[in-house]
């Protein structure tokens, strides 16, 4: 018999076979997307298609300064309507520090409507005191503050003890998440080797040594990196620097809707299918 339905929805257990994915506003399993120059129409399409799966949008590097202000405001407003934290890239704040323009940076962040900032020292040298002050300043202005650990220099690695000390102090100053640097390429920096492969032994060591892993975000722009982190740390790992075209693909991996993470599907769902 032919079955015809209209306006039908997928069965609930096919929407999330893992049974573990939180809806927004989430307290874990954040996805941070990097916008490197989307136009308004493309940005609108992104949010209409995948806004439910995006928690943070970062306008990469110093790109925020290159948009017409009216366009920048419109993109920020659209993202916020979708419950998304929007922030300029940490490199822009680093430039403000170097140019002695931090107060002007914060004024423009608020004027444009950003509700988050990234505090990093991937390119400059930032003292612990200055890092603390930037975090506290952002928090005092009502902004979500995400910090970043690591240098952008090719070949830089993670010192787990230093990372732990940095993260604990950042959290004490009011930071929401601490991000492990991997750049937008995901190659030869931090957790990933010169081929972009995850250093599994280092990841396992960090997973056992670092407290509050739910407050750590891992930059993982490549698909295999995302798979490694999900398999090691679970579907609700916080992942950043996700390209705009990969948002929904990543969400399928979080839910066990892709072969790479099919094992995440709950036993109940598998049993029902077998029956």
mmCIF file of C-alpha atoms in Angstrom, residues 21 24 26 29-33 49-56 247-248 250-251 254-255:
data_model
loop_
_atom_site.group_PDB
_atom_site.id
_atom_site.type_symbol
_atom_site.label_atom_id
_atom_site.label_comp_id
_atom_site.label_asym_id
_atom_site.label_seq_id
_atom_site.Cartn_x
_atom_site.Cartn_y
_atom_site.Cartn_z
ATOM 1 C CA UNK A 21 22.015 16.237 22.246
ATOM 2 C CA UNK A 24 19.586 25.642 22.757
ATOM 3 C CA UNK A 26 22.945 24.616 25.677
ATOM 4 C CA UNK A 29 28.369 20.791 23.313
ATOM 5 C CA UNK A 30 28.880 24.269 21.895
ATOM 6 C CA UNK A 31 29.623 24.770 18.215
ATOM 7 C CA UNK A 32 31.584 27.893 17.347
ATOM 8 C CA UNK A 33 31.562 28.901 13.681
ATOM 9 C CA UNK A 49 19.421 26.584 7.716
ATOM 10 C CA UNK A 50 21.658 25.831 10.687
ATOM 11 C CA UNK A 51 21.034 28.477 13.359
ATOM 12 C CA UNK A 52 19.726 25.876 15.822
ATOM 13 C CA UNK A 53 23.117 24.144 15.737
ATOM 14 C CA UNK A 54 25.326 27.235 16.157
ATOM 15 C CA UNK A 55 26.105 28.678 19.594
ATOM 16 C CA UNK A 56 28.887 31.138 18.808
ATOM 17 C CA UNK A 247 27.805 23.003 10.633
ATOM 18 C CA UNK A 248 25.089 20.493 9.796
ATOM 19 C CA UNK A 250 29.142 18.225 12.422
ATOM 20 C CA UNK A 251 25.709 18.066 14.020
ATOM 21 C CA UNK A 254 27.254 14.626 17.332
ATOM 22 C CA UNK A 255 23.952 12.735 17.017
#
